[in-house]
Short mmCIF file of C-alpha atoms and ligand atoms in Angstrom, two decimals:
data_model
loop_
_atom_site.label_atom_id
_atom_site.label_comp_id
_atom_site.label_asym_id
_atom_site.label_seq_id
_atom_site.Cartn_x
_atom_site.Cartn_y
_atom_site.Cartn_z
CA MET M 1298 -9.79 16.15 -20.42
CA ALA M 1299 -11.71 14.22 -18.10
CA THR M 1300 -15.11 15.29 -17.00
CA ASN M 1301 -16.13 16.16 -13.73
CA LYS M 1302 -19.65 14.49 -12.35
CA ASN M 1303 -19.64 14.39 -8.87
CA GLY M 1304 -19.26 17.20 -5.85
CA LEU M 1305 -15.47 16.35 -6.10
CA SER M 1306 -15.06 18.25 -9.15
CA GLY M 1307 -14.74 21.67 -7.64
CA ILE M 1308 -12.34 20.39 -5.17
CA LEU M 1309 -9.99 18.64 -7.21
CA LYS M 1310 -11.12 20.88 -10.54
CA ASP M 1311 -7.65 23.28 -9.80
CA TYR M 1312 -5.35 20.13 -9.20
CA GLN M 1313 -4.08 18.75 -12.91
CA THR M 1314 -2.03 16.22 -10.65
CA LEU M 1315 -3.18 14.22 -7.58
CA VAL M 1316 -0.63 11.79 -5.93
CA VAL M 1317 -1.91 9.57 -3.39
CA VAL M 1318 -0.65 7.49 -0.70
CA GLY M 1319 -0.56 5.51 2.05
CA ALA M 1320 0.16 6.64 5.52
CA ASN M 1321 0.59 4.25 7.62
CA TRP M 1322 1.87 0.23 7.17
CA GLY M 1323 -0.21 -0.73 3.64
CA ASP M 1324 -3.44 -2.00 2.94
CA GLU M 1325 -5.40 1.56 3.68
CA GLY M 1326 -8.13 1.41 1.06
CA LYS M 1327 -5.60 3.61 -1.57
CA GLY M 1328 -8.31 1.65 -4.04
CA LYS M 1329 -10.72 2.92 -2.77
CA VAL M 1330 -9.96 6.39 -2.00
CA ILE M 1331 -8.40 6.23 -6.14
CA ASP M 1332 -12.15 4.69 -7.19
CA LYS M 1333 -13.22 7.85 -5.88
CA VAL M 1334 -11.40 10.37 -8.02
CA LEU M 1335 -10.98 8.00 -10.88
CA GLU M 1336 -13.19 10.14 -13.19
CA HIS M 1337 -11.31 13.37 -12.68
CA TYR M 1338 -8.22 12.65 -14.15
CA ASP M 1339 -6.96 11.27 -17.63
CA VAL M 1340 -3.86 9.56 -17.31
CA THR M 1341 -2.92 7.21 -14.11
CA ALA M 1342 0.62 6.21 -12.83
CA ARG M 1343 2.22 4.10 -10.86
CA PHE M 1344 5.90 5.28 -9.47
CA SER M 1345 6.59 2.25 -6.59
CA GLY M 1346 6.63 -0.87 -5.83
CA GLY M 1347 5.68 -3.62 -7.51
CA ALA M 1348 3.91 -7.48 -7.07
CA ASN M 1349 3.47 -6.69 -4.00
CA ALA M 1350 0.78 -4.07 -4.27
CA GLY M 1351 -2.87 -4.84 -4.27
CA HIS M 1352 -5.85 -1.86 -5.41
CA THR M 1353 -9.41 -2.61 -5.98
CA VAL M 1354 -11.02 -0.93 -7.86
CA PHE M 1355 -14.12 -0.64 -9.93
CA THR M 1356 -15.21 -0.19 -13.89
CA PRO M 1357 -17.88 2.27 -15.02
CA ASP M 1358 -20.66 -0.60 -14.53
CA GLY M 1359 -19.96 -1.80 -11.24
CA LYS M 1360 -17.28 -5.00 -12.40
CA LYS M 1361 -14.41 -5.54 -9.43
CA LEU M 1362 -10.99 -4.76 -10.38
CA VAL M 1363 -7.82 -6.37 -8.46
CA SER M 1364 -4.50 -4.73 -9.67
CA HIS M 1365 -0.88 -5.32 -8.45
CA LEU M 1366 1.29 -4.61 -11.14
CA ILE M 1367 -1.08 -2.44 -13.37
CA PRO M 1368 -2.31 1.51 -12.72
CA CYS M 1369 -5.95 1.17 -11.37
CA GLY M 1370 -6.93 3.09 -14.33
CA LEU M 1371 -7.70 0.17 -16.38
CA ALA M 1372 -10.79 -0.53 -14.80
CA GLN M 1373 -11.74 2.98 -16.08
CA ASN M 1374 -10.37 3.27 -19.23
CA LYS M 1375 -7.68 5.60 -18.43
CA ILE M 1376 -3.89 5.67 -19.47
CA CYS M 1377 -2.17 3.45 -17.60
CA VAL M 1378 1.79 4.38 -17.13
CA LEU M 1379 3.78 1.71 -15.62
CA GLY M 1380 6.70 4.30 -14.31
CA ARG M 1381 10.78 3.55 -13.90
CA GLY M 1382 10.51 3.67 -10.02
CA GLU M 1383 7.70 0.31 -10.00
CA PHE M 1384 10.09 -3.07 -10.25
CA PHE M 1385 8.51 -4.61 -13.67
CA ASN M 1386 7.63 -8.29 -13.58
CA ALA M 1387 7.12 -9.51 -16.91
CA GLU M 1388 5.24 -12.75 -15.51
CA LEU M 1389 2.79 -10.96 -13.64
CA PHE M 1390 2.01 -8.62 -15.89
CA LEU M 1391 1.04 -10.18 -18.55
CA GLN M 1392 -0.45 -12.74 -16.38
CA GLU M 1393 -2.41 -9.55 -14.49
CA LEU M 1394 -3.77 -8.00 -18.34
CA GLU M 1395 -5.20 -11.61 -19.43
CA GLU M 1396 -6.84 -11.65 -15.84
CA SER M 1397 -8.28 -8.27 -16.29
CA LYS M 1398 -9.52 -8.55 -19.77
CA LYS M 1399 -12.08 -11.44 -18.45
CA VAL M 1400 -13.06 -8.62 -15.88
CA LEU M 1401 -13.16 -5.91 -18.72
CA GLY M 1402 -14.98 -7.78 -21.44
CA ASP M 1403 -15.94 -6.01 -24.13
CA ALA M 1404 -15.26 -2.73 -22.54
CA PRO M 1405 -11.90 -1.17 -24.14
CA LEU M 1406 -8.61 -1.49 -23.04
CA PRO M 1407 -6.68 1.98 -22.67
CA PRO M 1408 -3.31 2.79 -23.62
CA ILE M 1409 -0.54 0.91 -21.10
CA TYR M 1410 3.08 2.18 -21.37
CA ILE M 1411 5.72 0.42 -19.55
CA ASP M 1412 9.31 2.50 -18.09
CA ARG M 1413 12.04 0.62 -20.57
CA GLN M 1414 14.21 1.34 -17.87
CA ALA M 1415 12.31 -0.02 -14.76
CA ALA M 1416 14.16 -2.79 -13.18
CA LEU M 1417 13.19 -5.91 -14.44
CA TRP M 1418 12.54 -9.17 -12.14
CA THR M 1419 13.99 -12.90 -12.54
CA PRO M 1420 13.48 -15.67 -10.42
CA TYR M 1421 16.66 -14.40 -9.00
CA HIS M 1422 15.09 -11.81 -7.04
CA ARG M 1423 12.65 -14.46 -5.32
CA LEU M 1424 15.61 -17.00 -4.42
CA PHE M 1425 17.94 -14.57 -3.21
CA GLU M 1426 15.28 -12.89 -0.80
CA ALA M 1427 14.57 -16.68 0.01
CA TYR M 1428 18.38 -16.87 1.06
CA ILE M 1429 18.04 -13.67 2.86
CA GLU M 1430 15.24 -14.48 4.84
CA ALA M 1431 16.47 -17.18 6.07
CA ALA M 1432 19.70 -16.31 6.70
CA ARG M 1433 18.79 -13.15 8.62
CA GLY M 1434 17.08 -15.55 11.42
CA GLU M 1435 15.39 -14.04 14.23
CA ASN M 1436 16.13 -10.76 12.17
CA LYS M 1437 14.11 -11.44 9.16
CA VAL M 1438 11.51 -9.11 7.77
CA GLY M 1439 8.95 -10.93 6.73
CA THR M 1440 8.43 -10.13 3.36
CA THR M 1441 5.64 -10.50 0.45
CA ASN M 1442 8.15 -13.09 -0.96
CA LYS M 1443 7.24 -11.41 -4.16
CA GLY M 1444 11.68 -10.64 -4.82
CA ILE M 1445 10.87 -7.10 -4.11
CA GLY M 1446 13.83 -6.16 -1.81
CA PRO M 1447 15.97 -7.80 -3.91
CA LEU M 1448 15.18 -6.30 -7.27
CA GLU M 1449 15.41 -2.29 -5.39
CA GLY M 1450 19.32 -3.42 -3.81
CA LEU M 1451 20.43 -4.77 -6.64
CA TYR M 1452 19.45 -2.58 -9.02
CA LYS M 1453 20.98 0.40 -6.85
CA LEU M 1454 24.15 -2.08 -6.99
CA ARG M 1455 24.07 -1.68 -10.87
CA LEU M 1456 23.34 -4.98 -11.35
CA ALA M 1457 19.48 -5.95 -12.50
CA PRO M 1458 18.24 -6.07 -15.78
CA VAL M 1459 15.95 -3.51 -17.09
CA VAL M 1460 12.50 -3.87 -19.08
CA GLY M 1461 14.62 -2.94 -22.61
CA MET M 1462 16.30 -5.63 -22.44
CA MET M 1463 14.43 -8.00 -22.84
CA PHE M 1464 14.71 -6.93 -26.51
CA GLU M 1465 18.15 -7.50 -26.68
CA GLU M 1466 18.84 -11.24 -25.99
CA ALA M 1467 23.07 -11.31 -25.84
CA VAL M 1468 22.75 -7.69 -23.31
CA LEU M 1469 19.58 -9.63 -21.29
CA LEU M 1470 21.72 -13.17 -20.89
CA LYS M 1471 24.74 -10.69 -20.34
CA VAL M 1472 23.73 -9.33 -16.98
CA VAL M 1473 21.73 -11.94 -15.89
CA LYS M 1474 24.43 -14.11 -15.73
CA SER M 1475 27.01 -11.55 -13.82
CA LEU M 1476 23.95 -10.83 -11.47
CA VAL M 1477 24.60 -15.13 -11.28
CA ASP M 1478 28.18 -15.10 -10.49
CA VAL M 1479 27.47 -11.97 -8.13
CA LEU M 1480 25.35 -13.91 -6.20
CA LYS M 1481 26.76 -17.26 -6.33
CA PRO M 1482 28.08 -17.93 -3.15
CA CYS M 1483 24.75 -17.20 -1.06
CA PHE M 1484 23.71 -19.43 -3.78
CA GLU M 1485 26.29 -22.33 -3.21
CA SER M 1486 25.99 -22.03 0.51
CA ALA M 1487 24.47 -24.72 2.98
CA GLU M 1488 21.95 -21.97 4.16
CA PHE M 1489 20.37 -21.78 0.24
CA LYS M 1490 20.70 -25.63 -0.47
CA SER M 1491 18.51 -26.25 3.07
CA LEU M 1492 16.16 -24.43 1.12
CA GLY M 1493 15.98 -26.73 -1.39
CA LEU M 1494 15.22 -25.03 -4.06
CA GLU M 1495 15.70 -25.30 -7.65
CA LEU M 1496 18.03 -22.44 -9.11
CA PRO M 1497 17.49 -22.29 -12.95
CA ALA M 1498 20.05 -21.92 -15.35
CA PRO M 1499 20.89 -18.29 -16.36
CA GLU M 1500 19.86 -19.56 -20.30
CA GLN M 1501 17.06 -20.78 -19.26
CA VAL M 1502 15.54 -17.82 -17.06
CA CYS M 1503 16.62 -15.76 -20.42
CA LYS M 1504 14.63 -17.64 -22.79
CA GLU M 1505 11.14 -17.60 -20.79
CA LEU M 1506 11.98 -13.61 -20.20
CA ILE M 1507 12.62 -13.38 -24.54
CA ARG M 1508 8.98 -15.46 -24.80
CA TYR M 1509 7.49 -12.70 -22.65
CA SER M 1510 8.74 -9.53 -24.27
CA ALA M 1511 7.05 -9.95 -27.78
CA ALA M 1512 3.97 -9.60 -25.59
CA ILE M 1513 5.40 -6.57 -24.15
CA LYS M 1514 7.43 -4.88 -27.03
CA GLY M 1515 4.16 -2.86 -27.41
CA PHE M 1516 4.02 -1.23 -24.13
CA VAL M 1517 7.13 -0.60 -23.51
CA GLY M 1518 8.62 3.25 -23.49
CA ASP M 1519 9.92 6.16 -22.09
CA THR M 1520 7.05 6.91 -20.04
CA SER M 1521 9.23 10.28 -18.49
CA LEU M 1522 8.68 12.20 -21.63
CA LEU M 1523 5.24 10.67 -22.47
CA LEU M 1524 4.03 12.25 -18.61
CA TYR M 1525 5.81 14.94 -19.61
CA LYS M 1526 4.15 15.60 -23.20
CA LYS M 1527 0.83 14.39 -21.28
CA PHE M 1528 1.00 17.14 -18.80
CA SER M 1529 2.12 20.16 -21.06
CA GLU M 1530 -1.43 19.12 -23.43
CA GLY M 1531 -3.69 19.58 -20.25
CA ASP M 1532 -3.70 16.16 -19.39
CA ARG M 1533 -4.92 15.40 -15.71
CA ILE M 1534 -2.71 12.66 -13.83
CA LEU M 1535 -3.17 11.04 -11.00
CA PHE M 1536 0.06 8.80 -9.45
CA GLU M 1537 -1.01 6.29 -7.51
CA GLY M 1538 1.06 5.40 -4.10
CA ALA M 1539 1.94 1.92 -3.05
CA GLN M 1540 2.49 0.33 0.58
CA ALA M 1541 2.88 3.83 2.49
CA ALA M 1542 4.61 6.11 4.73
CA GLY M 1543 6.14 2.91 7.72
CA LEU M 1544 7.14 1.11 4.35
CA ASP M 1545 9.21 3.79 3.07
CA ALA M 1546 12.64 3.04 2.27
CA TRP M 1547 14.27 5.88 3.85
CA TRP M 1548 11.63 7.32 5.51
CA GLY M 1549 9.56 4.36 7.13
CA THR M 1550 10.40 2.25 10.25
CA TYR M 1551 13.60 0.90 8.43
CA PRO M 1552 15.20 -1.78 7.66
CA TYR M 1553 11.61 -3.66 8.46
CA VAL M 1554 10.53 -1.52 5.64
CA SER M 1555 9.93 -2.29 1.79
CA SER M 1556 12.64 -1.31 -0.86
CA GLY M 1557 10.45 1.95 -2.54
CA ASN M 1558 10.25 5.38 -2.00
CA SER M 1559 6.17 5.06 -1.34
CA VAL M 1560 6.06 8.74 0.02
CA ALA M 1561 4.94 11.63 -2.55
CA ALA M 1562 8.11 12.71 -3.16
CA GLY M 1563 8.88 8.66 -4.46
CA ALA M 1564 5.66 9.83 -7.04
CA ALA M 1565 8.42 12.28 -9.34
CA LEU M 1566 11.31 10.26 -8.71
CA GLY M 1567 9.55 7.04 -9.78
CA THR M 1568 8.05 8.77 -12.70
CA GLY M 1569 10.34 11.42 -14.17
CA LEU M 1570 7.62 14.06 -14.00
CA PRO M 1571 9.58 17.13 -12.21
CA MET M 1572 8.81 18.41 -8.77
CA GLN M 1573 6.91 21.98 -9.86
CA ASN M 1574 4.23 20.30 -11.76
CA PHE M 1575 3.02 18.58 -8.47
CA GLY M 1576 0.02 19.86 -7.45
CA ALA M 1577 -1.88 18.30 -4.46
CA THR M 1578 -1.58 14.54 -2.53
CA ILE M 1579 -3.98 13.22 -0.67
CA MET M 1580 -2.97 10.99 2.15
CA VAL M 1581 -4.81 7.58 2.86
CA THR M 1582 -5.25 6.36 6.43
CA LYS M 1583 -6.95 3.69 7.90
CA ILE M 1584 -8.76 5.35 11.26
CA LEU M 1585 -7.08 2.11 13.21
CA PRO M 1586 -3.52 1.10 11.49
CA THR M 1587 -2.85 -2.30 10.68
CA ARG M 1588 0.49 -3.88 9.94
CA VAL M 1589 1.33 -7.43 8.79
CA GLY M 1590 5.54 -8.57 8.58
CA PHE M 1591 7.16 -7.14 11.33
CA GLY M 1592 8.49 -4.02 12.83
CA PRO M 1593 7.69 -1.49 15.20
CA PHE M 1594 4.13 -0.07 15.42
CA VAL M 1595 3.70 1.82 18.81
CA SER M 1596 0.04 1.44 18.60
CA GLU M 1597 -0.05 -2.44 18.51
CA MET M 1598 -2.72 -2.74 20.46
CA TRP M 1599 -1.83 -7.16 20.79
CA ASN M 1600 1.56 -8.72 19.76
CA ARG M 1601 2.38 -9.10 16.50
CA SER M 1602 2.64 -13.50 16.42
CA ASP M 1603 -0.26 -13.75 18.61
CA ALA M 1604 -2.66 -11.21 16.54
CA MET M 1605 -1.49 -12.75 13.31
CA SER M 1606 -1.92 -16.43 14.63
CA PHE M 1607 -5.61 -15.52 15.78
CA ALA M 1608 -5.74 -14.82 12.18
CA LYS M 1609 -4.74 -17.91 11.09
CA GLU M 1610 -6.22 -20.10 13.94
CA HIS M 1611 -9.87 -18.66 13.69
CA LEU M 1612 -10.67 -18.50 10.11
CA GLU M 1613 -13.85 -18.97 10.40
CA LEU M 1614 -14.51 -16.05 12.60
CA PHE M 1615 -13.33 -13.49 9.30
CA THR M 1616 -16.51 -15.58 7.15
CA LYS M 1617 -19.39 -13.96 7.31
CA GLY M 1618 -22.24 -16.29 9.44
CA THR M 1619 -23.54 -16.71 12.30
CA ALA M 1620 -20.17 -17.51 14.83
CA ARG M 1621 -18.98 -14.20 12.99
CA ASP M 1622 -21.79 -12.32 14.37
CA GLU M 1623 -22.42 -13.60 17.81
CA PHE M 1624 -18.21 -13.20 17.98
CA LEU M 1625 -18.73 -9.13 17.63
CA SER M 1626 -22.00 -8.83 19.61
CA SER M 1627 -20.39 -10.31 22.61
CA TYR M 1628 -17.32 -8.33 22.49
CA LEU M 1629 -18.79 -5.17 21.46
CA GLU M 1630 -20.43 -5.56 24.82
CA LYS M 1631 -17.45 -6.47 26.33
CA ILE M 1632 -15.72 -3.35 24.90
CA ASN M 1633 -18.41 -0.90 25.85
CA SER M 1634 -18.40 -2.75 29.54
CA GLY M 1635 -15.24 -1.47 29.76
CA ALA M 1636 -14.21 -5.21 30.22
CA ALA M 1637 -12.31 -5.78 27.53
CA SER M 1638 -8.31 -6.41 27.05
CA ASN M 1639 -6.26 -5.18 24.37
CA ALA M 1640 -5.95 -8.25 23.12
CA GLU M 1641 -9.72 -8.45 23.00
CA MET M 1642 -9.97 -5.09 21.67
CA SER M 1643 -7.85 -6.19 18.64
CA GLN M 1644 -9.65 -9.64 18.14
CA TYR M 1645 -12.76 -7.52 17.81
CA PHE M 1646 -11.03 -5.05 15.40
CA GLN M 1647 -9.23 -8.04 13.21
CA VAL M 1648 -12.71 -9.94 12.50
CA LEU M 1649 -14.70 -7.17 12.39
CA GLY M 1650 -12.50 -5.62 9.07
CA ASP M 1651 -11.25 -8.84 8.16
CA GLU M 1652 -7.59 -8.11 8.50
CA ARG M 1653 -6.48 -10.16 5.91
CA GLY M 1654 -4.09 -9.13 3.48
CA ALA M 1655 -5.37 -9.03 0.18
CA THR M 1656 -1.42 -10.47 -1.86
CA THR M 1657 -0.36 -12.58 0.72
CA GLY M 1658 -3.56 -13.59 3.02
CA ARG M 1659 -1.96 -12.95 5.91
CA GLY M 1660 -3.28 -11.51 9.49
CA ARG M 1661 -2.73 -8.42 10.11
CA SER M 1662 -2.22 -6.80 13.57
CA VAL M 1663 -4.22 -3.92 14.60
CA GLY M 1664 -3.28 -0.78 16.50
CA PHE M 1665 -5.04 2.27 18.00
CA LEU M 1666 -5.04 5.57 15.98
CA ASP M 1667 -1.88 6.93 16.06
CA ILE M 1668 -1.91 10.70 16.30
CA PRO M 1669 2.08 11.58 16.69
CA TRP M 1670 2.94 8.97 13.46
CA LEU M 1671 0.09 10.65 11.76
CA LYS M 1672 1.75 14.15 12.15
CA TYR M 1673 5.11 12.13 11.52
CA ALA M 1674 3.36 11.31 8.01
CA VAL M 1675 2.01 14.23 7.13
CA ARG M 1676 5.37 16.24 8.06
CA ILE M 1677 7.04 14.21 4.97
CA ASN M 1678 4.17 14.09 3.02
CA GLY M 1679 2.80 17.18 2.76
CA PRO M 1680 -0.81 16.29 2.43
CA LYS M 1681 -3.48 18.72 1.25
CA TRP M 1682 -6.38 16.39 2.34
CA LEU M 1683 -6.73 13.46 4.71
CA ALA M 1684 -8.88 10.63 3.40
CA LEU M 1685 -9.91 8.38 6.26
CA THR M 1686 -11.40 5.11 5.75
CA ARG M 1687 -13.03 2.57 8.04
CA PHE M 1688 -14.56 4.93 9.84
CA ASP M 1689 -17.47 2.60 10.37
CA MET M 1690 -15.28 0.04 12.12
CA LEU M 1691 -16.01 2.64 15.40
CA SER M 1692 -19.76 2.26 14.93
CA LYS M 1693 -21.47 1.16 18.64
CA ILE M 1694 -18.26 2.09 20.22
CA LYS M 1695 -18.51 4.24 22.90
CA SER M 1696 -15.30 5.41 23.79
CA ILE M 1697 -11.79 4.38 22.31
CA PRO M 1698 -8.17 4.98 23.39
CA VAL M 1699 -5.99 6.96 20.77
CA VAL M 1700 -2.91 7.77 21.17
CA VAL M 1701 -1.91 11.15 21.44
CA GLY M 1702 1.65 11.71 22.27
CA TYR M 1703 5.07 8.97 22.39
CA LYS M 1704 7.15 8.83 25.33
CA LEU M 1705 10.86 8.38 25.14
CA ASP M 1706 12.56 7.54 27.85
CA GLY M 1707 10.48 9.30 30.50
CA THR M 1708 9.93 12.75 27.67
CA VAL M 1709 7.13 13.27 25.37
CA LEU M 1710 8.69 13.82 21.69
CA GLN M 1711 7.19 17.06 20.10
CA ASP M 1712 4.52 17.63 17.13
CA GLY M 1713 6.39 15.58 14.06
CA GLU M 1714 9.32 14.18 16.21
CA LEU M 1715 10.18 10.78 15.47
CA PRO M 1716 12.74 8.22 17.70
CA PRO M 1717 15.48 6.75 15.10
CA SER M 1718 13.77 3.47 13.62
CA TRP M 1719 15.95 1.50 16.53
CA GLU M 1720 14.66 3.00 19.13
CA MET M 1721 10.80 2.60 17.94
CA ALA M 1722 10.87 -0.23 19.87
CA LYS M 1723 10.86 1.71 23.36
CA VAL M 1724 8.47 3.87 22.36
CA GLU M 1725 5.63 3.77 25.09
CA PRO M 1726 2.51 5.54 23.90
CA VAL M 1727 1.00 7.72 25.69
CA PHE M 1728 -3.60 7.59 25.97
CA GLU M 1729 -6.48 9.83 25.28
CA THR M 1730 -9.57 7.93 25.48
CA TRP M 1731 -11.93 9.95 22.46
CA GLU M 1732 -15.89 9.94 22.48
CA GLY M 1733 -17.58 7.28 20.03
CA PHE M 1734 -20.63 7.20 18.79
CA SER M 1735 -23.61 4.69 19.57
CA GLU M 1736 -25.05 4.71 15.71
CA ASP M 1737 -24.01 2.74 13.41
CA ILE M 1738 -22.58 4.82 10.45
CA SER M 1739 -22.15 1.34 7.42
CA GLY M 1740 -22.48 2.63 4.32
CA THR M 1741 -22.96 6.43 5.10
CA SER M 1742 -22.31 7.88 1.61
CA ASP M 1743 -23.47 11.59 2.15
CA ALA M 1744 -21.86 13.69 5.11
CA GLN M 1745 -24.53 15.27 6.38
CA LYS M 1746 -26.22 12.31 7.50
CA LEU M 1747 -23.34 11.33 9.89
CA PRO M 1748 -24.38 10.78 13.29
CA GLN M 1749 -23.38 13.92 15.12
CA ALA M 1750 -20.83 12.25 17.57
CA ALA M 1751 -19.12 10.69 14.72
CA GLY M 1752 -18.60 14.27 12.79
CA ASN M 1753 -17.28 15.40 16.16
CA PHE M 1754 -14.75 13.02 15.77
CA ILE M 1755 -13.62 13.62 12.74
CA GLU M 1756 -13.12 17.54 13.80
CA LYS M 1757 -11.28 16.41 16.88
CA LEU M 1758 -8.76 14.23 14.68
CA GLU M 1759 -8.72 17.35 11.81
CA LYS M 1760 -7.66 19.83 14.58
CA HIS M 1761 -5.05 17.66 15.96
CA ILE M 1762 -3.55 16.69 12.85
CA GLY M 1763 -4.02 19.93 11.34
CA VAL M 1764 -5.36 18.54 7.77
CA PRO M 1765 -8.73 18.74 6.36
CA ILE M 1766 -10.23 15.36 6.27
CA LEU M 1767 -11.47 15.35 2.28
CA LEU M 1768 -12.85 11.56 2.34
CA VAL M 1769 -14.45 9.02 4.51
CA GLY M 1770 -14.54 5.24 4.27
CA THR M 1771 -17.28 3.69 5.86
CA GLY M 1772 -17.26 0.41 4.56
CA PRO M 1773 -16.46 -2.11 1.69
CA GLY M 1774 -18.74 -1.19 -1.00
CA ARG M 1775 -17.75 1.09 -3.67
CA GLU M 1776 -20.86 3.44 -2.43
CA ALA M 1777 -19.50 3.50 1.05
CA ILE M 1778 -17.23 6.80 1.12
CA LEU M 1779 -18.61 10.31 1.64
CA VAL M 1780 -16.89 13.88 0.64
CA ARG M 1781 -16.78 16.07 3.87
CA PRO M 1782 -17.79 19.31 2.45
P1 LIG R 1026 8.41 -6.62 0.60
O1 LIG R 1026 7.82 -5.30 0.28
O2 LIG R 1026 7.74 -7.70 0.05
O3 LIG R 1026 10.34 -6.68 0.72
O4 LIG R 1026 7.76 -6.23 2.62
C1 LIG R 1026 8.74 -5.65 2.90
C2 LIG R 1026 7.32 -5.18 4.23
O5 LIG R 1026 6.41 -4.40 3.69
C3 LIG R 1026 7.05 -6.16 5.29
O6 LIG R 1026 6.67 -6.23 5.89
C4 LIG R 1026 5.39 -6.32 3.88
O7 LIG R 1026 4.62 -7.54 5.07
C5 LIG R 1026 5.20 -5.49 3.51
N1 LIG R 1026 4.17 -4.85 2.81
C6 LIG R 1026 4.40 -4.84 1.48
N2 LIG R 1026 3.89 -4.50 0.68
C7 LIG R 1026 2.83 -4.24 1.17
C8 LIG R 1026 1.35 -4.16 1.50
O8 LIG R 1026 1.08 -3.66 0.11
N3 LIG R 1026 0.91 -4.17 2.41
C9 LIG R 1026 1.02 -4.10 3.74
N4 LIG R 1026 2.27 -4.46 3.21
C10 LIG R 1026 3.34 -4.77 2.49
#
């Protein structure tokens, strides 16, 4: 059993299983929270998403590891489980394993298990996604182009190969051929041809997959049975969410969502461990939520395309240097004098938070703290605690607008109530101005050292949401996170 060393030990000891999920639209810093709690768990399991995710964790001696498919436990020699709900890409898995081994050096590699019936990625999924996004024209989702949506969708249409088929050449070829047959009209369309993408033959695709299978065979098994046994033996299990509530295929802002079950219930569905074995959930929210791709975002400061173009065109501001420092100090002055427009506030926070995607490099649009959304995410996820990340972004901000209500057709919606996705664009945010704090709290790792006004802000947020805030992130560094008493 994992040993407990820091202040979290007493708090987490009663929870043999812990689920960590995102509250917004991804990029909440779930990796940072997982890094903080990892030492208290023996097994880490992924239950949703695929290579569209990106989590940063550290080895015990502080080396940085970025994971996309393999659970974060790899960094700290914890058993790693890629559950049935995670979309499996053999090529990227092997690449990630090699890259991770380089970082880990001589450190031991933990046991890794891949579910034998997880949906198996092929290049057709990415090609089909390119076709769908092109064919949707103005209605595109703005996906990460990893083929995740088609993999999930075609799995549900009973057309996807699964991991175990990599060891049965004839079965794999049959399934891949039937997949290509079904997609033929799309691949033969003028729309697809205009993309100029190469369409490989099924035999070639299967040959590649069979080539990877030798390296993967030792990892593949029945992960549901494994988790059941580990749980029964008293092992502590951490379930690592990918994406977030707003991107959950059912509970997010459909159709502008990813394709997995990113909410806490997805942990049971995507790993096969029964619901009765689940303990607590930590829901991670950024102090200022962000969004990439398309889709509704009620508390957004600026508009999506301008925010994204700003990130693309002003890359030099996002990297450290004098230009960045000067930009930030002049914008901070403007914000505190009340003269900044919402567009300028967005630019300030985009640069301050280096809001660019870890997986795609795309700019992220920034929003104000959104209480109605958080209440909805709490209702769907049922967290025991919240983790608030990037709280340091409010450093030195005297006051900040906060969205405290959603108004639809002139009526303010009740707590936890959300309009259907297609009406979200009509929602008008109801703002309150909250007092900020004049100190710079960057890097604070001791709750007692948090300035009074910053503490008041957190308490006010807790009161509004009705869930205690256990962890607060105060900067990008590993130690920049504090546990609240
Ligand atoms: P997909 O997951 O590639 O299908 O993309 C669907 C939507 O989810 C797009 O808006 C993506 O930008 C978004 N998305 C998927 N994964 C992440 C993530 O890890 N962080 C932020 N956004 C994501």
